[in-house]
Tab-separated table of C-alpha atoms in Angstrom:
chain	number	residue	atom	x	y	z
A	200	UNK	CA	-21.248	115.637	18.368
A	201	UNK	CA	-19.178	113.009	20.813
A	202	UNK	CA	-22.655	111.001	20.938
A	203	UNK	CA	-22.691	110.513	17.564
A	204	UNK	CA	-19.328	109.113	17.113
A	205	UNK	CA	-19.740	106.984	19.756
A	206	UNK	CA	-22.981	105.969	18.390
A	207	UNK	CA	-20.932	105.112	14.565
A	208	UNK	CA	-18.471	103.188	16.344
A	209	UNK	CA	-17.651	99.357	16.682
A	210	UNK	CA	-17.416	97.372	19.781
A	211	UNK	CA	-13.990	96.377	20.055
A	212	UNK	CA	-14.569	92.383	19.898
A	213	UNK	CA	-16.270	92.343	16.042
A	214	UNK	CA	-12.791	94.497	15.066
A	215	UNK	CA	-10.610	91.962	16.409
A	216	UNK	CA	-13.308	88.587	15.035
A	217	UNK	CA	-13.124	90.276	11.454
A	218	UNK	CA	-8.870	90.409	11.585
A	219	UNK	CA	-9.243	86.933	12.093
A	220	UNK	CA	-11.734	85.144	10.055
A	221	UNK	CA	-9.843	87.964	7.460
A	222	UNK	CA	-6.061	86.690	8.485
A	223	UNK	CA	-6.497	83.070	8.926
A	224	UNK	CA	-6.841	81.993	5.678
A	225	UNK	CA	-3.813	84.173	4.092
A	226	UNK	CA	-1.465	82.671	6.930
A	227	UNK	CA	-3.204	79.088	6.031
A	228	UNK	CA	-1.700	80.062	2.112
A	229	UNK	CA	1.539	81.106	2.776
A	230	UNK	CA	2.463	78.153	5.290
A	231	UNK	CA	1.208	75.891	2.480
A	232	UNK	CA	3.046	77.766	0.198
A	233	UNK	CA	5.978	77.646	2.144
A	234	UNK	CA	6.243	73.820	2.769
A	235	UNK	CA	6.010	73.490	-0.418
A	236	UNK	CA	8.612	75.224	-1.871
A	237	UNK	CA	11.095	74.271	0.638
A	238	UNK	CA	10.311	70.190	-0.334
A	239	UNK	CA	10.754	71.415	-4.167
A	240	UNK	CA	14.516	73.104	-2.750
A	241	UNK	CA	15.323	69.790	-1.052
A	242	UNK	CA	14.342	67.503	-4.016
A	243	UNK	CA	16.632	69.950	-6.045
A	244	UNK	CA	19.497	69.919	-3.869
A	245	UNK	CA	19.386	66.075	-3.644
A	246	UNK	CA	19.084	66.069	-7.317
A	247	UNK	CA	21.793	68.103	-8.232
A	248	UNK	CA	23.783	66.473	-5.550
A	249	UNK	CA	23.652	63.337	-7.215
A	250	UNK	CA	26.391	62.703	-9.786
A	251	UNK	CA	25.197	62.169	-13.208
A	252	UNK	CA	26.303	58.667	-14.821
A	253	UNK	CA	28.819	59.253	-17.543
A	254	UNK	CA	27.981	57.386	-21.062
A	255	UNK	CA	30.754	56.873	-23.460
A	256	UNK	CA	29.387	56.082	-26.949
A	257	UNK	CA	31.081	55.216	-30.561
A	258	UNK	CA	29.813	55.857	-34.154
A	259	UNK	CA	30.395	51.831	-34.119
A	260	UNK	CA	27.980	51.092	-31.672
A	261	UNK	CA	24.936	49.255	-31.972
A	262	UNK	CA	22.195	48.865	-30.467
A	263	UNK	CA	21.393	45.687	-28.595
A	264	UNK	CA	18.265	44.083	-27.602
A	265	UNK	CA	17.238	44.892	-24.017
A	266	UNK	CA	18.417	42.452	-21.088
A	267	UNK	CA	15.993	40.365	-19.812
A	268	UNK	CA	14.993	41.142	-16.057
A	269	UNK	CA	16.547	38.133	-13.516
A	270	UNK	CA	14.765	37.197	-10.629
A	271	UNK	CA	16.203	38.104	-7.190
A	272	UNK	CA	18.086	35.090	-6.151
A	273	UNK	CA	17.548	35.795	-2.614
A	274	UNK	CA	14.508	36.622	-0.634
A	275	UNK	CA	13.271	40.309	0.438
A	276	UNK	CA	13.897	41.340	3.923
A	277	UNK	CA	11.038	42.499	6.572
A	278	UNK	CA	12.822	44.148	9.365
A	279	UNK	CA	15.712	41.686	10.679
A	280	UNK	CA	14.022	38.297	9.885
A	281	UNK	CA	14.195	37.096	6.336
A	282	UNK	CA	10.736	35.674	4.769
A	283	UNK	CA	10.864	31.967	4.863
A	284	UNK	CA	8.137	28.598	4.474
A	285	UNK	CA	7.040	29.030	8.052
A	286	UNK	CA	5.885	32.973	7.431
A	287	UNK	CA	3.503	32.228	4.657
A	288	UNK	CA	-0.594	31.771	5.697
A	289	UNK	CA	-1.493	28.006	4.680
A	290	UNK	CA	-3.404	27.489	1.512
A	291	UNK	CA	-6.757	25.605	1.598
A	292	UNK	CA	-9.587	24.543	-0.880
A	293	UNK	CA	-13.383	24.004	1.109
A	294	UNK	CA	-15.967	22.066	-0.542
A	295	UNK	CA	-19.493	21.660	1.102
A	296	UNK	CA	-21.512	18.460	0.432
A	297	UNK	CA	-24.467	20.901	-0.817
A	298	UNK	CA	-24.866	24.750	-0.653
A	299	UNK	CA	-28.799	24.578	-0.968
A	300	UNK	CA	-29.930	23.368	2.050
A	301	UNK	CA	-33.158	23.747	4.625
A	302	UNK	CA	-33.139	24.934	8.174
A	303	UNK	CA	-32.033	22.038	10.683
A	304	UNK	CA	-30.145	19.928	7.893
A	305	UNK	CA	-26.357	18.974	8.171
A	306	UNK	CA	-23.410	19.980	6.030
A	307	UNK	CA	-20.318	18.300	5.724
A	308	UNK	CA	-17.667	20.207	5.425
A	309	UNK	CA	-14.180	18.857	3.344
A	310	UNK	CA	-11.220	20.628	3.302
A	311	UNK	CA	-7.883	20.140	1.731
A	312	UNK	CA	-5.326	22.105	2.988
A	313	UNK	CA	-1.242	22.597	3.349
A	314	UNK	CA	1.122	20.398	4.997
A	315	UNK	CA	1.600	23.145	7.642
A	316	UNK	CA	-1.985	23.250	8.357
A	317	UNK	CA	-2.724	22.269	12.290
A	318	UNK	CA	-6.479	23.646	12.827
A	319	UNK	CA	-9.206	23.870	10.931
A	320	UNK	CA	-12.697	26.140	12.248
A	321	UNK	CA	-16.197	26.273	10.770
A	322	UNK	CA	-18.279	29.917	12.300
A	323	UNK	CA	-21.302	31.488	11.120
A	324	UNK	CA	-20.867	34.423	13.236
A	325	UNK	CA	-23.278	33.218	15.069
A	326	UNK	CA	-22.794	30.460	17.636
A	327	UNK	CA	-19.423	29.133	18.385
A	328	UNK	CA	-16.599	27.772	16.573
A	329	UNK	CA	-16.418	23.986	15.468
A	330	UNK	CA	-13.430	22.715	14.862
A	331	UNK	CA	-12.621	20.360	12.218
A	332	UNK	CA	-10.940	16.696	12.257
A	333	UNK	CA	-8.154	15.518	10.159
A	334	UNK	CA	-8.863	11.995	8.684
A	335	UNK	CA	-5.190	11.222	8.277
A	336	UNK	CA	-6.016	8.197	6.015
A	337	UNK	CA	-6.653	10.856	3.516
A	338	UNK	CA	-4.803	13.919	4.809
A	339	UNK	CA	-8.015	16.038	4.317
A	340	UNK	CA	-9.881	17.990	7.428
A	341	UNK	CA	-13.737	16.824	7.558
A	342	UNK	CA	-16.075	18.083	9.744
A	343	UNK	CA	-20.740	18.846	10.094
A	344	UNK	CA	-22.128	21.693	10.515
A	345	UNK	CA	-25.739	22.063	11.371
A	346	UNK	CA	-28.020	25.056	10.073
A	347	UNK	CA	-29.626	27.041	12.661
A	348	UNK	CA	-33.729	26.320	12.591
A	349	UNK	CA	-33.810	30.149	13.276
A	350	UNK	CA	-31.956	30.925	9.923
A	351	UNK	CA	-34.626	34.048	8.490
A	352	UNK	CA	-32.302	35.098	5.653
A	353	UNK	CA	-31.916	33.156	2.509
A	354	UNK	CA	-28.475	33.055	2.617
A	355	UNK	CA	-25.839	32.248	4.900
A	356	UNK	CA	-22.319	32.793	4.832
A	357	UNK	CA	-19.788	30.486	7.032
A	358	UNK	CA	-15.879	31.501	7.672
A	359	UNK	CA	-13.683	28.488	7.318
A	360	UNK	CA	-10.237	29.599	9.007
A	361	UNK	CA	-6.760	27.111	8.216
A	362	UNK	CA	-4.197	28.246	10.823
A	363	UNK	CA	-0.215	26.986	11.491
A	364	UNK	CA	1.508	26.129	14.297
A	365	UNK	CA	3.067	29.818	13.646
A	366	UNK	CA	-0.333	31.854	13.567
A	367	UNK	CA	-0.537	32.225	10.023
A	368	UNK	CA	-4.417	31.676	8.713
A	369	UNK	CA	-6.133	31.738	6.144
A	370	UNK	CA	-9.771	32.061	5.751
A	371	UNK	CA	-12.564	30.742	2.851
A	372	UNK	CA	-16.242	32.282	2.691
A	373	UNK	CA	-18.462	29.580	1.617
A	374	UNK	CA	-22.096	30.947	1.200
A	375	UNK	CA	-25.089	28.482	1.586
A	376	UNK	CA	-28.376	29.318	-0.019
A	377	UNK	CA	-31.471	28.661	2.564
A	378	UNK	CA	-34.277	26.938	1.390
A	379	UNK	CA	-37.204	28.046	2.986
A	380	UNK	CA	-40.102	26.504	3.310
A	381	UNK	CA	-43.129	27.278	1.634
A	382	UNK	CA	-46.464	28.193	3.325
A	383	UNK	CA	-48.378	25.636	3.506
A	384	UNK	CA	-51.481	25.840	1.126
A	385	UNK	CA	-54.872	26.461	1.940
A	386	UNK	CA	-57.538	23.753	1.255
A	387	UNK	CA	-59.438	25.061	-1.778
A	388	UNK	CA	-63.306	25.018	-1.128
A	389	UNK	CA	-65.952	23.192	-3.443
A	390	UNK	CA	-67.606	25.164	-6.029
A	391	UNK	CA	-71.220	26.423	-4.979
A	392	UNK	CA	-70.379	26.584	-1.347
């Protein structure tokens, strides 16, 4: 009789595997649960802490027209400093002397930019950086760049990057299409050969 209700019974490790996979998820429920309601009993408190505002109103009253919103006269604080000129990325407008161009050719590369702007780069992610000149006759940053004879997609993007004498940057995509050759055709041969 013992063997057979030692034989019926359990090991002791699936009993206490079974509690768990059965507990974890009701104790999962209840802490949600919990954390809930006590943010809803904090958001009430604070609500009903908060004095209403008192409106006074006569039957002679009438309604006006809504006041228009005025701007902030001054500017919005970020930590201690307050925003100014010097904390705003320069602006800049690239223009490429052609965007459909063949392995090995040059592009010249104009850019008009911000007062504040000290450097000017040209990257294709690919080789290095090549830094622009400013033609101060004009006030506009000119500079070549040369595409690689290796290019094997058909297009290819290039990062033009403005930055201040405060680190601020900017940075333009300009995208130039790659005109690939075309393989060269076979000599047709003469009828009846």
């Amino acid at each position: 009789m013992q063997d057979r209700q030692v034989a019926n019974r359990r090991p002791p490790e699936l009993h206490g595997s079974r509690g768990a996979v059965l507990i974890a998820p009701i104790v999962a429920a209840l802490l949600a649960f919990g954390c809930g309601r006590q943010s809803a009993e904090r958001t009430a408190r604070s609500v009903d802490a908060t004095p209403a505002a008192v409106v006074s109103t006569t039957q002679e009253s009438v309604p006006s027209a809504p006041e228009p919103v005025r701007p902030q006269t001054e500017l919005p604080q970020r930590g201690d400093a307050a925003l100014s000129a010097e904390s705003l990325p320069p602006e800049i407008v690239v223009s490429a002397s052609d965007t459909l161009v063949a392995p090995g050719a040059t592009v010249e590369f104009t850019v008009r930019g911000t007062s504040d702007v000290a450097e000017v780069v040209v990257w294709d992610g690919i080789g290095q950086r090549q830094a622009l000149a400013l033609d101060s006759a004009s006030g506009v940053w000119r500079g070549f760049y040369r595409v690689p004879l290796g290019a094997s997609r058909d297009r290819l993007g290039l990062s033009v990057t403005a930055r201040t004498e405060a680190n601020k940057w900017r940075r333009v995509w300009v995208f130039l299409k790659i005109q690939q050759d075309a393989p060269p055709a076979l000599p047709e041969a003469p009828p009846g050969s």
